[in-house]
Short mmCIF file of C-alpha atoms in Angstrom, two decimals:
data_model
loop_
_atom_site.label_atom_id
_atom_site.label_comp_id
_atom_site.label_asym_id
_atom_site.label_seq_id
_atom_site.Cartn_x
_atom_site.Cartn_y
_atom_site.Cartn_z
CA UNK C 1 13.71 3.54 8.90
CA UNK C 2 10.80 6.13 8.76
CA UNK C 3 8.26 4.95 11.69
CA UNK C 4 4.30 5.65 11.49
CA UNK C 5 4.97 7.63 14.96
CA UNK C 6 4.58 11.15 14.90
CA UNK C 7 4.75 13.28 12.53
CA UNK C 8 3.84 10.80 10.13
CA UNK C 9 0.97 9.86 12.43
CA UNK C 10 -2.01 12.33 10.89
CA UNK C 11 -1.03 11.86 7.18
CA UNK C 12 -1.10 8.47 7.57
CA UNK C 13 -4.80 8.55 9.04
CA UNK C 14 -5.91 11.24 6.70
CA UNK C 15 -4.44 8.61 3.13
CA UNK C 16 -6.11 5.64 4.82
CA UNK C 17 -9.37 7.23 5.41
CA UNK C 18 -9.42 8.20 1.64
CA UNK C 19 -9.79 4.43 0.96
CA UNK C 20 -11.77 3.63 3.88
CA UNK C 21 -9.30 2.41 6.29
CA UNK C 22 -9.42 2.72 9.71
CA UNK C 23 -5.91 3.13 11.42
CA UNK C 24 -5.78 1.49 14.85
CA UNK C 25 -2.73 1.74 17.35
CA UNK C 26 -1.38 -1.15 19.22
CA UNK C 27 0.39 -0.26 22.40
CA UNK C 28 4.38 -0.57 22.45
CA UNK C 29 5.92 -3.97 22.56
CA UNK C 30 2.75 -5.79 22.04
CA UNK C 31 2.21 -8.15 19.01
CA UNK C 32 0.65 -6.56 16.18
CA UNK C 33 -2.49 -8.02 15.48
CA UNK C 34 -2.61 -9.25 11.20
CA UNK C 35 0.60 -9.13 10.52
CA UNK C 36 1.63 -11.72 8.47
CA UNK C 37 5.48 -10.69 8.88
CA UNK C 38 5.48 -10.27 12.85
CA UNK C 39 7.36 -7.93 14.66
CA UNK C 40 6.96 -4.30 14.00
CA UNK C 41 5.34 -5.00 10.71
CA UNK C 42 1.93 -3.45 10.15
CA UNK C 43 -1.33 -5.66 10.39
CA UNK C 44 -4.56 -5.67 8.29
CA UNK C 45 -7.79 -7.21 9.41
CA UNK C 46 -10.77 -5.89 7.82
CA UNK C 47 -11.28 -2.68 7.15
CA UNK C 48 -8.30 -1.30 9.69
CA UNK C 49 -4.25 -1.22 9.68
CA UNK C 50 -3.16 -1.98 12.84
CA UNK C 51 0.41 -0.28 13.58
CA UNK C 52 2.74 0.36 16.82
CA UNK C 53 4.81 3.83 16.91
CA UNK C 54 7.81 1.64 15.59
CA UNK C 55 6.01 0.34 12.26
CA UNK C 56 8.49 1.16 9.54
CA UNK C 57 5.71 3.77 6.99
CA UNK C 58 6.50 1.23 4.10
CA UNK C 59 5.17 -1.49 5.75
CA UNK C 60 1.98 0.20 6.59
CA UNK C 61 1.34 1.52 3.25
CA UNK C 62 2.22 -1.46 1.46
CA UNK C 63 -0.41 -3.17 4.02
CA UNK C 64 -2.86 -0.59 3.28
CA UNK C 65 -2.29 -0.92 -0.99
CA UNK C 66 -2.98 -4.38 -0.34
CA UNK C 67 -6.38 -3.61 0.67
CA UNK C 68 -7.02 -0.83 -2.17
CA UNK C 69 -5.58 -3.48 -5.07
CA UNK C 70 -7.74 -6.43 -3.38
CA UNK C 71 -11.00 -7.59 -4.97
CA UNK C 72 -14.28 -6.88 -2.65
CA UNK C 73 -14.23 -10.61 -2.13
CA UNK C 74 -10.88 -10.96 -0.73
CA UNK C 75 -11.45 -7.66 0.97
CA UNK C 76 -14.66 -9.09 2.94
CA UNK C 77 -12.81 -11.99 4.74
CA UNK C 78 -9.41 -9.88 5.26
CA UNK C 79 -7.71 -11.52 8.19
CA UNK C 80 -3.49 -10.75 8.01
CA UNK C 81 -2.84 -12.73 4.28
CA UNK C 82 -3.95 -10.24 1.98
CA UNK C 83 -2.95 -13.09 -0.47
CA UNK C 84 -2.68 -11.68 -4.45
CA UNK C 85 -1.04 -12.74 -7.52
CA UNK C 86 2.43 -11.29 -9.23
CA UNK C 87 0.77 -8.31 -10.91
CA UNK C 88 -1.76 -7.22 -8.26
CA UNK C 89 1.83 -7.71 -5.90
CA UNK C 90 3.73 -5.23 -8.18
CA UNK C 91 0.46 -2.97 -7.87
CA UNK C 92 0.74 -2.63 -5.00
CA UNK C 93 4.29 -1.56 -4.95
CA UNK C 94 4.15 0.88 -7.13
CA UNK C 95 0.96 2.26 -5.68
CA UNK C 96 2.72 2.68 -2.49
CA UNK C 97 5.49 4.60 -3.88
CA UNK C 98 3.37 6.83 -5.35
CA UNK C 99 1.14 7.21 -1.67
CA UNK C 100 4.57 8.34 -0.58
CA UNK C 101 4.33 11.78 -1.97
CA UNK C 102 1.34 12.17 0.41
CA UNK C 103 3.83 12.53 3.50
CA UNK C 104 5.97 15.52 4.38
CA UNK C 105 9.68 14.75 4.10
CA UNK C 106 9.57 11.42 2.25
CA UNK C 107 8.56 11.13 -1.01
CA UNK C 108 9.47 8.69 -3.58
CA UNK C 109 12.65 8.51 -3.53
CA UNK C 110 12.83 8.21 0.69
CA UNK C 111 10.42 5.46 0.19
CA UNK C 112 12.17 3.39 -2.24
CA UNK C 113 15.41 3.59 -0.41
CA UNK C 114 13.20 2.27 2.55
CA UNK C 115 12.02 -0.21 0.23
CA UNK C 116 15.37 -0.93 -1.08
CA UNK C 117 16.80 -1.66 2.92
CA UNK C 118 14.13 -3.78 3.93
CA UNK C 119 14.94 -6.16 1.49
CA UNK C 120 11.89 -5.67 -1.05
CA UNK C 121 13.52 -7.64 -4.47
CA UNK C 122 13.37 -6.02 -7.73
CA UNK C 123 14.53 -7.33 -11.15
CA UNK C 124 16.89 -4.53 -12.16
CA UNK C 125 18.55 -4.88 -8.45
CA UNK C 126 16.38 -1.24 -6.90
CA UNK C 127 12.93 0.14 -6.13
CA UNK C 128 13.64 3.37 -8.21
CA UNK C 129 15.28 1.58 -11.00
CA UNK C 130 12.13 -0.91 -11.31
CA UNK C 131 9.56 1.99 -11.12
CA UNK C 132 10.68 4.36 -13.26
CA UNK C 133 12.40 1.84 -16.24
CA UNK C 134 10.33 -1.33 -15.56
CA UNK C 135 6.90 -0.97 -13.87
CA UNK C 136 4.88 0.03 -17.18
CA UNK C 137 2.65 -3.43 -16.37
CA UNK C 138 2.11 -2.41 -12.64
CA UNK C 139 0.85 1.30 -13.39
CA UNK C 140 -1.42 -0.59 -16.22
CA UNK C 141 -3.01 -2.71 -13.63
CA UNK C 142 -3.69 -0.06 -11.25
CA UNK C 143 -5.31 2.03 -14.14
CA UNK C 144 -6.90 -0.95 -15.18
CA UNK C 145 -8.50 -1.07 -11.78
CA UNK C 146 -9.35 2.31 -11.33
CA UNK C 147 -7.48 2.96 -8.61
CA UNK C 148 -5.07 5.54 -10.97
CA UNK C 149 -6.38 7.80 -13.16
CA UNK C 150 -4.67 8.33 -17.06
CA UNK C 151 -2.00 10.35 -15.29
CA UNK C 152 -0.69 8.07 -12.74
CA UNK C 153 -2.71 10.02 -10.11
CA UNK C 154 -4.56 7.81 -7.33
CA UNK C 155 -7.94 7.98 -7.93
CA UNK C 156 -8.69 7.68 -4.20
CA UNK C 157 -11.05 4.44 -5.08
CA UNK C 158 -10.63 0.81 -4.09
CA UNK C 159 -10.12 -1.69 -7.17
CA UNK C 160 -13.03 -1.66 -9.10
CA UNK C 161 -14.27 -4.89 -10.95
CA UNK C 162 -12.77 -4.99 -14.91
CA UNK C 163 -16.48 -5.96 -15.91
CA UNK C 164 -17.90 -3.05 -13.91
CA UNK C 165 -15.18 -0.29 -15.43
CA UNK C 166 -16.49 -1.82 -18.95
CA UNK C 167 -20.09 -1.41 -18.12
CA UNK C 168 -19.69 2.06 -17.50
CA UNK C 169 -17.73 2.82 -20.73
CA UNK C 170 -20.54 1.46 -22.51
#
């Protein structure tokens, strides 16, 4: 498993502080505050990811796409369920595979074989095989929501309100 510890530690500050996330470090063998899974699994309250030098990376980005994919509502109150329905769920997925390109020596692929060991469950049986031959609905979403631009891209922004995106097209 590929840990948040170093030399992961400064990319992962420099993507969450994109979206506005604050990374905070919990000291070794202590519970991770917001985690909803326990263990070494990362934490969200608020605004910040909480991690130890033992979080696994996908667990802290998929945290941290939980808070980009969020409404502002949700986001507000954000205390370890980051809650979500099916699609914003695949969202996030996909959004964290694509984050994944942001760290030296993982990439996609790394990722989704991460993905794939933790036990994340995907229709056609793999992370890669759902993202690149059945995750057209999940990229949609996150375009939807501004938080990808035309080209698959992250935008760098938090989900933006449908009605708001609309406004501005008008």
């Amino acid at each position: 498993m590929i840990r948040c510890d170093d030399p992961l530690a400064s990319p992962l500050e420099a993507v969450l502080a994109r979206y506005g996330l604050h990374l905070e470090w919990v000291a070794p063998g202590q519970p991770i505050p917001g985690s909803f899974w326990g263990d070494s699994e990362a934490g969200l309250i608020g605004d910040r990811l909480l991690v130890r030098r033992d979080t696994p990376l996908h667990s802290a980005l998929h945290e941290a796409c939980h808070y980009v994919c969020m409404d502002a509502g949700r986001r507000q109150g954000l205390d370890t369920d980051a809650g979500g329905d099916y699609d914003e769920e695949n969202a996030v997925c996909y959004l964290q595979i694509l984050l994944a390109d942001h760290f030296p020596g993982v990439g996609r692929q790394r990722l989704q074989q991460e993905m794939d060991a933790w036990g994340y469950s995907f229709r056609l049986g793999s992370a890669r095989a759902w993202f690149e031959q059945d995750a057209e609905d999940a990229l949609a979403w996150l375009q939807r929501h501004g938080i990808v631009d035309a080209t698959g891209r992250p935008t760098w922004s938090l989900r933006m309100d449908i009605q708001t995106l609309e406004q501005d097209d008008a």
